[in-house]
PDB file of C-alpha atoms in Angstrom:
ATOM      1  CA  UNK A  45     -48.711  -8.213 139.193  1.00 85.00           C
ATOM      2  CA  UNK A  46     -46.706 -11.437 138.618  1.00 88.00           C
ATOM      3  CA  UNK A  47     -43.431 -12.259 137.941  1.00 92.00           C
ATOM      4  CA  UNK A  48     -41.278 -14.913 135.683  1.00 93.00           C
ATOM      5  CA  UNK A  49     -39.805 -17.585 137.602  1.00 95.00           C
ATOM      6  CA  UNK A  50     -37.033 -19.376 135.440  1.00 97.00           C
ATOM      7  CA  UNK A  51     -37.245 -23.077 136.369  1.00 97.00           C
ATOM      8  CA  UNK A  52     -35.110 -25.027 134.025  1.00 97.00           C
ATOM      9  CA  UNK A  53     -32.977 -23.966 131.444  1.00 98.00           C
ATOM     10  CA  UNK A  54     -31.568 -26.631 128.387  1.00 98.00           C
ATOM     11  CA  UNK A  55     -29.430 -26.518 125.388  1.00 98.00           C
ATOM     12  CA  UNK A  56     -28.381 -28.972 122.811  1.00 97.00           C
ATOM     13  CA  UNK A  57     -26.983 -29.257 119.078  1.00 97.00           C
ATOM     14  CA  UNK A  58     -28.445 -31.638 116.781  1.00 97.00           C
ATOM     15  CA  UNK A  59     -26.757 -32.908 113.362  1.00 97.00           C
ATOM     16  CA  UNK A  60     -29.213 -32.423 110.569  1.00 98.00           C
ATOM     17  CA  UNK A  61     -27.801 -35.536 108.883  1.00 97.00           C
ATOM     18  CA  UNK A  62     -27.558 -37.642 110.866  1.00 96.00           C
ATOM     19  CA  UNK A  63     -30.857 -36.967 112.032  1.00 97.00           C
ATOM     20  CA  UNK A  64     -31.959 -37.325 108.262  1.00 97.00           C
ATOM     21  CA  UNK A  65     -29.705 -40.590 108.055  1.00 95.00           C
ATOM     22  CA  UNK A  66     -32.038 -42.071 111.342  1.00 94.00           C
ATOM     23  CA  UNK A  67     -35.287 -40.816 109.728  1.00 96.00           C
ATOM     24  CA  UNK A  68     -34.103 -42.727 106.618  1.00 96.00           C
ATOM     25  CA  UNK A  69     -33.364 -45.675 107.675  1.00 94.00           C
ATOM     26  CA  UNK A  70     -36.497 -46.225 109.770  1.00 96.00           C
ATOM     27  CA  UNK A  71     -40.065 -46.979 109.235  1.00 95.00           C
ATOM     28  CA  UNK A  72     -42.980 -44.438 111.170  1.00 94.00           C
ATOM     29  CA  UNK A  73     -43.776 -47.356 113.622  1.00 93.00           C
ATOM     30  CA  UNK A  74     -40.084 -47.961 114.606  1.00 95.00           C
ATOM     31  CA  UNK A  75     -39.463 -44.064 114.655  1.00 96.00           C
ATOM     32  CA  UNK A  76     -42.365 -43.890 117.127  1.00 96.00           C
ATOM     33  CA  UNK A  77     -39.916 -44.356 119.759  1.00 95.00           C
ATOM     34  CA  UNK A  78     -38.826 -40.981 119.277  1.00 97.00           C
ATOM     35  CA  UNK A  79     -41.367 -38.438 117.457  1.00 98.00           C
ATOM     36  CA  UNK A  80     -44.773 -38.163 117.690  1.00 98.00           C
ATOM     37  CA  UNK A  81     -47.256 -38.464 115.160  1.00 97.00           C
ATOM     38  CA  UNK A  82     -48.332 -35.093 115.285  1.00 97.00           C
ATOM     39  CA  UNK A  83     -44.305 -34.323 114.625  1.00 98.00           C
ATOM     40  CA  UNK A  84     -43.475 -36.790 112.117  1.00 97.00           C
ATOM     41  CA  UNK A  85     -46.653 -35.300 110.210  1.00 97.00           C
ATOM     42  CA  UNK A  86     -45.895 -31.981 110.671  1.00 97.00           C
ATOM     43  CA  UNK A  87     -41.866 -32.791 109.644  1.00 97.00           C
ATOM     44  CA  UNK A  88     -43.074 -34.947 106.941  1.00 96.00           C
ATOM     45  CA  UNK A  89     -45.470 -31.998 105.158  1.00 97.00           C
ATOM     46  CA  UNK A  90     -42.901 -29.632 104.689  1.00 96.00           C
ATOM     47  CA  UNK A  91     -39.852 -28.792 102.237  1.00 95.00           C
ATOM     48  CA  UNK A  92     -37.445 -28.184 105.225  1.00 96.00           C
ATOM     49  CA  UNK A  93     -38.179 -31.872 106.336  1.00 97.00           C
ATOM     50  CA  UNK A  94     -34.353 -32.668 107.415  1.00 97.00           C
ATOM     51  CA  UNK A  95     -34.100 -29.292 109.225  1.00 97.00           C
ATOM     52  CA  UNK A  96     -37.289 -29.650 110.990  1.00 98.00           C
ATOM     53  CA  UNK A  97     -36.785 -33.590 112.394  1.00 98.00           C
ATOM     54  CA  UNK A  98     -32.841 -32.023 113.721  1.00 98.00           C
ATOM     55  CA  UNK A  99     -35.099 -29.806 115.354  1.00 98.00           C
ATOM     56  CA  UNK A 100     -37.586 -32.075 116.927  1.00 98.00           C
ATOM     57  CA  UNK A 101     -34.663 -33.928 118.177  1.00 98.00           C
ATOM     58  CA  UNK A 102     -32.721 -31.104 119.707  1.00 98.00           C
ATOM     59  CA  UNK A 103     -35.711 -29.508 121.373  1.00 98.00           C
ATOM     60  CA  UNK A 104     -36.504 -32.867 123.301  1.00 98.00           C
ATOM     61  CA  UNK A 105     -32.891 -33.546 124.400  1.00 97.00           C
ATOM     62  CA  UNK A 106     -32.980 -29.727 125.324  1.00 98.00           C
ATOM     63  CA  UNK A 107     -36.281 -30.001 127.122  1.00 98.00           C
ATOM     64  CA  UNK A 108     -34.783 -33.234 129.220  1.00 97.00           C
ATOM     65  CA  UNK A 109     -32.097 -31.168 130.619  1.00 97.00           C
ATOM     66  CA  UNK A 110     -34.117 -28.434 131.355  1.00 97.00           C
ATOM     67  CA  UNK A 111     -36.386 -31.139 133.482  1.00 97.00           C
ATOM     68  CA  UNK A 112     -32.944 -32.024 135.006  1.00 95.00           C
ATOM     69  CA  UNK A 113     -33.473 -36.477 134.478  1.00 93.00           C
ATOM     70  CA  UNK A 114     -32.300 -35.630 130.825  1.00 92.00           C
ATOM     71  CA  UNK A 115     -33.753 -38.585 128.620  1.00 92.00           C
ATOM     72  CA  UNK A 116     -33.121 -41.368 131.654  1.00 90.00           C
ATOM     73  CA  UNK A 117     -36.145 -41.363 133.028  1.00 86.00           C
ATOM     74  CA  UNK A 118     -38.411 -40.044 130.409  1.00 94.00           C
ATOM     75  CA  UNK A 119     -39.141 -41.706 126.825  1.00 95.00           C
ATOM     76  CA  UNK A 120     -38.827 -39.289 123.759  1.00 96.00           C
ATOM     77  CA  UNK A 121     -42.012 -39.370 122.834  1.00 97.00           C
ATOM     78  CA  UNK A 122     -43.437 -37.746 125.970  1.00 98.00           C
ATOM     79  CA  UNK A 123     -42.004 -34.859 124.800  1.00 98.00           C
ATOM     80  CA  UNK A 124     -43.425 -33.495 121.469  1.00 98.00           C
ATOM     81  CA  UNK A 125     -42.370 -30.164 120.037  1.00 97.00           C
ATOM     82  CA  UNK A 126     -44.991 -28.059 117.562  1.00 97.00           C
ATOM     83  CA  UNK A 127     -43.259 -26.468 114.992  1.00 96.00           C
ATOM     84  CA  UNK A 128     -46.290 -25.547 113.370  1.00 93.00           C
ATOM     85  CA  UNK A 129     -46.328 -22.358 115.488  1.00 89.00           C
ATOM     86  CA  UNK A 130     -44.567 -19.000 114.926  1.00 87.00           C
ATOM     87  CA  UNK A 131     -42.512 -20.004 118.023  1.00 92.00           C
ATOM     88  CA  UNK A 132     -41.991 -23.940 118.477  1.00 96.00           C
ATOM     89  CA  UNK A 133     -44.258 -24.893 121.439  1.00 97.00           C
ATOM     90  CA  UNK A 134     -43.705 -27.945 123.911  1.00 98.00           C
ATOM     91  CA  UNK A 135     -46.141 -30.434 125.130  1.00 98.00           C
ATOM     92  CA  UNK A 136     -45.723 -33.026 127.678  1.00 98.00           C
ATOM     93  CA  UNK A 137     -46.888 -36.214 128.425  1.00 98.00           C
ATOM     94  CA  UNK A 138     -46.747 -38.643 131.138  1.00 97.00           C
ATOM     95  CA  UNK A 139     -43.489 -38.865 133.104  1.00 97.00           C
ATOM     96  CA  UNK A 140     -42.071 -35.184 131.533  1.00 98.00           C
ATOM     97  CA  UNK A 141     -45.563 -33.888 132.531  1.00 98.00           C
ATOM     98  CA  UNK A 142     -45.034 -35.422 136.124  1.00 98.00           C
ATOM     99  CA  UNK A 143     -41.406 -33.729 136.217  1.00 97.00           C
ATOM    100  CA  UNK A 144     -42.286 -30.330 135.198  1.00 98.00           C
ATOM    101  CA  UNK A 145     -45.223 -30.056 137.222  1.00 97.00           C
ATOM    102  CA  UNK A 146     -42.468 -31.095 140.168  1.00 97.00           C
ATOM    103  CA  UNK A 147     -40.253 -28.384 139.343  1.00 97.00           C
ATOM    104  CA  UNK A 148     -43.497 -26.300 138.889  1.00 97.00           C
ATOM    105  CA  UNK A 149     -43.033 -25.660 135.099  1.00 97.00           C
ATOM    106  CA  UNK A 150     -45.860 -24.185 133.681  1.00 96.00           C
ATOM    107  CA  UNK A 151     -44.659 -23.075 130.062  1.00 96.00           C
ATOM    108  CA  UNK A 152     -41.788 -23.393 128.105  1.00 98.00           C
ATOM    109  CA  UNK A 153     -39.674 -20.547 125.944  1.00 97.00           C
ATOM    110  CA  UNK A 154     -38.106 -22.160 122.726  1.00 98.00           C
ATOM    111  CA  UNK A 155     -35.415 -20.284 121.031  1.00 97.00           C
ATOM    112  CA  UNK A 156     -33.331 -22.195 117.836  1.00 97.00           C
ATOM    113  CA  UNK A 157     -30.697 -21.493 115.461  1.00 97.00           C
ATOM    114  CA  UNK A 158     -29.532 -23.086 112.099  1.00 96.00           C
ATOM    115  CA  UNK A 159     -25.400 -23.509 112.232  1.00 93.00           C
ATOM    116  CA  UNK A 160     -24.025 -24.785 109.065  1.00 92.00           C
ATOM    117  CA  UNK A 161     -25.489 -28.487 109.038  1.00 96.00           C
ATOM    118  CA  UNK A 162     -26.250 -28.285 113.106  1.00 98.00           C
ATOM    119  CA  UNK A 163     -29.708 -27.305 114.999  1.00 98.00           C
ATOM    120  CA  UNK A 164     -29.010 -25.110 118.418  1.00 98.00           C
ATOM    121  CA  UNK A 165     -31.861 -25.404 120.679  1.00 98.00           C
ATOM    122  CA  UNK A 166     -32.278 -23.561 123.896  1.00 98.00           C
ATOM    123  CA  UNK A 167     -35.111 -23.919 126.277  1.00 98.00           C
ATOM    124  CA  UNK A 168     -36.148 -21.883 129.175  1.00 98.00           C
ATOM    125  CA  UNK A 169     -38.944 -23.452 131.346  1.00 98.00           C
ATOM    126  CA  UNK A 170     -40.907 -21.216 133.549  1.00 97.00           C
ATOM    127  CA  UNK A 171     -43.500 -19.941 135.826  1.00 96.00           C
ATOM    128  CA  UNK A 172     -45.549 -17.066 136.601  1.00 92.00           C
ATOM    129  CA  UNK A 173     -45.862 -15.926 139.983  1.00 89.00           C
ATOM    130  CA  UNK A 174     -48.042 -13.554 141.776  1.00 86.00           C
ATOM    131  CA  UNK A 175     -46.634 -11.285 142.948  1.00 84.00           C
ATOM    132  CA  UNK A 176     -48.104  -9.682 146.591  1.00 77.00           C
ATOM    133  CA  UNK A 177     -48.296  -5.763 146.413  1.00 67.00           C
TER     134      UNK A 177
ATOM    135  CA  UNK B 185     -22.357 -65.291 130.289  1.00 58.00           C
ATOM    136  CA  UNK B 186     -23.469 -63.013 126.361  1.00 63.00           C
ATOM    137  CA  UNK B 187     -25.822 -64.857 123.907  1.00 68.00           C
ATOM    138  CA  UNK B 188     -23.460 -65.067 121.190  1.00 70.00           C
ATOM    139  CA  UNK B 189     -26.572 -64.946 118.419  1.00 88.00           C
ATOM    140  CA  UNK B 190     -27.803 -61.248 120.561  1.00 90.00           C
ATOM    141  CA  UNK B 191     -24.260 -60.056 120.687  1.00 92.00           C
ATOM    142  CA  UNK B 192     -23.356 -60.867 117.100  1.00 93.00           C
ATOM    143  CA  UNK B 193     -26.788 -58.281 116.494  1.00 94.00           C
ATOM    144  CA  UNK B 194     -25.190 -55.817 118.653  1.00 94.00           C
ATOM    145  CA  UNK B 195     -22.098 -55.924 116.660  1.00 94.00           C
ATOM    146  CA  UNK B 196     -23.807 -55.748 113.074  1.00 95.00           C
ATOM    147  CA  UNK B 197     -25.781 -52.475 114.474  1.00 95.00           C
ATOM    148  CA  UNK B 198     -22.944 -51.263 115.939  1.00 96.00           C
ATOM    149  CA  UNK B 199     -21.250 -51.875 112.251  1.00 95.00           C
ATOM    150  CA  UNK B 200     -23.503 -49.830 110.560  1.00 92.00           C
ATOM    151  CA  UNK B 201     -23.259 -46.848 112.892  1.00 91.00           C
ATOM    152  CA  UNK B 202     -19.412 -47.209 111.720  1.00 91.00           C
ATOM    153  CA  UNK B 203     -17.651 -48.669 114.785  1.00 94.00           C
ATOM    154  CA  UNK B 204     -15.049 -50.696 114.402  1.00 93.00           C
ATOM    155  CA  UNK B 205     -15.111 -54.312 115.149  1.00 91.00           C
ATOM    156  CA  UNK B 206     -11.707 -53.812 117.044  1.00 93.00           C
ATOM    157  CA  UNK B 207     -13.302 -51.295 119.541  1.00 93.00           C
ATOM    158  CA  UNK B 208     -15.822 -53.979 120.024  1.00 95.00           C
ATOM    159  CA  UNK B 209     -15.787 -56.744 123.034  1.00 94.00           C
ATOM    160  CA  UNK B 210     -17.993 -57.310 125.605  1.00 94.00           C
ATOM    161  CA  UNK B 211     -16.398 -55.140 128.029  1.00 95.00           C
ATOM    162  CA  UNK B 212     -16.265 -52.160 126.005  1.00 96.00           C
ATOM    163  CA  UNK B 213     -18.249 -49.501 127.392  1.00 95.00           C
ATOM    164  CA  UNK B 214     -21.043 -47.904 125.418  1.00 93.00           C
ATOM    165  CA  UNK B 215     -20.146 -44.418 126.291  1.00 92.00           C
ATOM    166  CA  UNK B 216     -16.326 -44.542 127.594  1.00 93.00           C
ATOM    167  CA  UNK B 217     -15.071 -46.327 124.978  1.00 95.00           C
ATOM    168  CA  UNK B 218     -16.882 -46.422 121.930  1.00 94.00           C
ATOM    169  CA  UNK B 219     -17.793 -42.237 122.871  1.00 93.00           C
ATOM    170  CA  UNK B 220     -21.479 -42.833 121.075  1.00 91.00           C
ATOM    171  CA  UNK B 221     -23.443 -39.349 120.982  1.00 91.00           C
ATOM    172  CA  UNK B 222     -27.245 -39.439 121.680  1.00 91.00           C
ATOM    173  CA  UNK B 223     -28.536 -39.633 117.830  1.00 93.00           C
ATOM    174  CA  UNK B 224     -26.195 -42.751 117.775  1.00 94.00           C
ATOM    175  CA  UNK B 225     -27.907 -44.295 120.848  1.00 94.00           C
ATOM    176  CA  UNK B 226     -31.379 -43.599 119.707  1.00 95.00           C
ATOM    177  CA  UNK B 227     -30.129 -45.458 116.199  1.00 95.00           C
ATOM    178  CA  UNK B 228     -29.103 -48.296 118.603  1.00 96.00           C
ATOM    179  CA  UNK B 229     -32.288 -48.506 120.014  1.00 95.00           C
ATOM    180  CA  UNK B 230     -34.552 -48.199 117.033  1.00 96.00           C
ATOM    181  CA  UNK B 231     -32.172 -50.973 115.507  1.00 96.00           C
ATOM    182  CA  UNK B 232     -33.031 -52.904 118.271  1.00 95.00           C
ATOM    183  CA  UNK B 233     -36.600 -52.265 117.618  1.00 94.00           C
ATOM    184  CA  UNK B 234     -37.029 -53.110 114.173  1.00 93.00           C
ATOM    185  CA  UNK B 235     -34.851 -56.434 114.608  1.00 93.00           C
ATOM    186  CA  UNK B 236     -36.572 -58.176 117.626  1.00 93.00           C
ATOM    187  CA  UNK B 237     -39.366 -56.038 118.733  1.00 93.00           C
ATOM    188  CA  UNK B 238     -37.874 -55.032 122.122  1.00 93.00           C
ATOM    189  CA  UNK B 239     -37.883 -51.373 123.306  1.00 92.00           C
ATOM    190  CA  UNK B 240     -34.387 -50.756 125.018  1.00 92.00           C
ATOM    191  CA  UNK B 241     -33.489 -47.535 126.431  1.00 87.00           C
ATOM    192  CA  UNK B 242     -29.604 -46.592 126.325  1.00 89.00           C
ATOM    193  CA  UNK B 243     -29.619 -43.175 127.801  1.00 88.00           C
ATOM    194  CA  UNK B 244     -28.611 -44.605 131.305  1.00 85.00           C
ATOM    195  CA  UNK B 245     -27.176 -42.817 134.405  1.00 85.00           C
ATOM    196  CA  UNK B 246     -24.571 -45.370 134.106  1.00 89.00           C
ATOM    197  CA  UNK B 247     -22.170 -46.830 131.889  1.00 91.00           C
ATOM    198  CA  UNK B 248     -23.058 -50.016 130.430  1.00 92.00           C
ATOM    199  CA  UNK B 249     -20.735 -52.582 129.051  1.00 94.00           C
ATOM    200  CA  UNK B 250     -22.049 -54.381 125.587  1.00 95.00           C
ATOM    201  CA  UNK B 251     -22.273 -57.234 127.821  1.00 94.00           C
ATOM    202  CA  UNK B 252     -24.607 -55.820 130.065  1.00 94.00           C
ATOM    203  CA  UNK B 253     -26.779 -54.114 127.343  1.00 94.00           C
ATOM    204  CA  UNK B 254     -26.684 -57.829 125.740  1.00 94.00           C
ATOM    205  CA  UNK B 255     -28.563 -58.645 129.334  1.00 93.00           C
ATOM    206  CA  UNK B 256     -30.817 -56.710 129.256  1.00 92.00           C
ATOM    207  CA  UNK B 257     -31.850 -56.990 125.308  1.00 93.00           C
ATOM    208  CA  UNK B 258     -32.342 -60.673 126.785  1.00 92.00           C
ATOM    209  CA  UNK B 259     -34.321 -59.692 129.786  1.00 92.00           C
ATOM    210  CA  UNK B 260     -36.436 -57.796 127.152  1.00 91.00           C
ATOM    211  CA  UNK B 261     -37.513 -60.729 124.720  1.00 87.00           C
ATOM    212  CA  UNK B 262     -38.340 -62.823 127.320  1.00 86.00           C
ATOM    213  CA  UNK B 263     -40.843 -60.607 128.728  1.00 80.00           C
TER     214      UNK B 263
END
């Protein structure tokens, strides 16, 4: 038997403009900063392009709350997202890896909504513990 | 003491995000005053990027005047 052990929760709201507006203006070297290759390829492939970078965006802000540092003490792109996936999945690298495995995160939960030209993202980090009988 | 060249690239950057140049000095405060949401910051900082190479980070625990971001965008290209 094992149980769920919520260890971080994290919400934010991305503009899909003015996440289209950044990706715009940028080249793929300067946007490295912020998405992965793996996510600017994946964004970049589809029709929903605009909708799926506001995504990106709102899932790593969301993640960096749920690691309680928010984006201070972790760069954006140690957080990638994979939309690819019938739910969006979470990998982490470096210093978010260190931070989650402090907090004893061991998967994430990824739940999103489309509001008018806004993405919501809500992330639940978690654990699964045995559970003695 | 600013670089006046660094601070008049702050200013232009912070132009094109749509701030006014009457909000700007360099004791205005990136958050308090000029109320910049993250996508804005992250525009900063890939701004920054693209015009002199440097990798700055904005999302700080605490506020930073223009001023003081000017120091450190120094402290970066010298490095």
């Amino acid at each position: 038997m094992s149980k769920i052990v919520i260890k971080g929760l994290g919400v934010d709201i991305a503009s899909i403009p003015k996440i289209a507006k950044l990706v715009d203006r940028f080249d793929c070297e300067t946007l490295s900063l912020v998405f992965t290759d793996k996510e600017r390829d994946y964004c970049q492939s589809i029709d929903r392009r605009d909708v799926a970078y506001a995504l990106c965006f709102g899932i790593k802000e969301a993640v960096s709350k749920a690691l309680g540092v928010g984006l201070v003490g972790i760069d954006w792109y140690e957080i990638e997202t994979d939309l690819a996936q019938k739910q969006p999945e979470v990998r982490l690298y470096r210093k978010a890896e260190i931070q989650a495995q402090k907090l004893g995160i061991q998967r994430w939960l990824v739940d999103w909504w489309e509001l008018q030209d806004c993405v919501l993202a809500n992330v639940i980090g978690f654990s699964e513990e045995q559970i003695d009988e | 003491m600013v670089a006046a060249s660094t601070f008049g690239i702050l200013v232009d950057i912070l132009k094109e995000l749509g701030v006014s140049e009457t909000q700007i000095s360099p004791n205005t405060f990136i958050y308090r005053d000029l109320q910049l949401d993250s996508t804005e910051t992250v525009e900063i900082s890939l701004a920054l990027k693209r015009r002199l190479g440097i990798k700055i980070k904005l999302e700080t625990r605490q506020d930073k005047t223009l001023a003081e971001l000017c120091q450190s965008i120094e402290s970066a290209k010298s490095q």
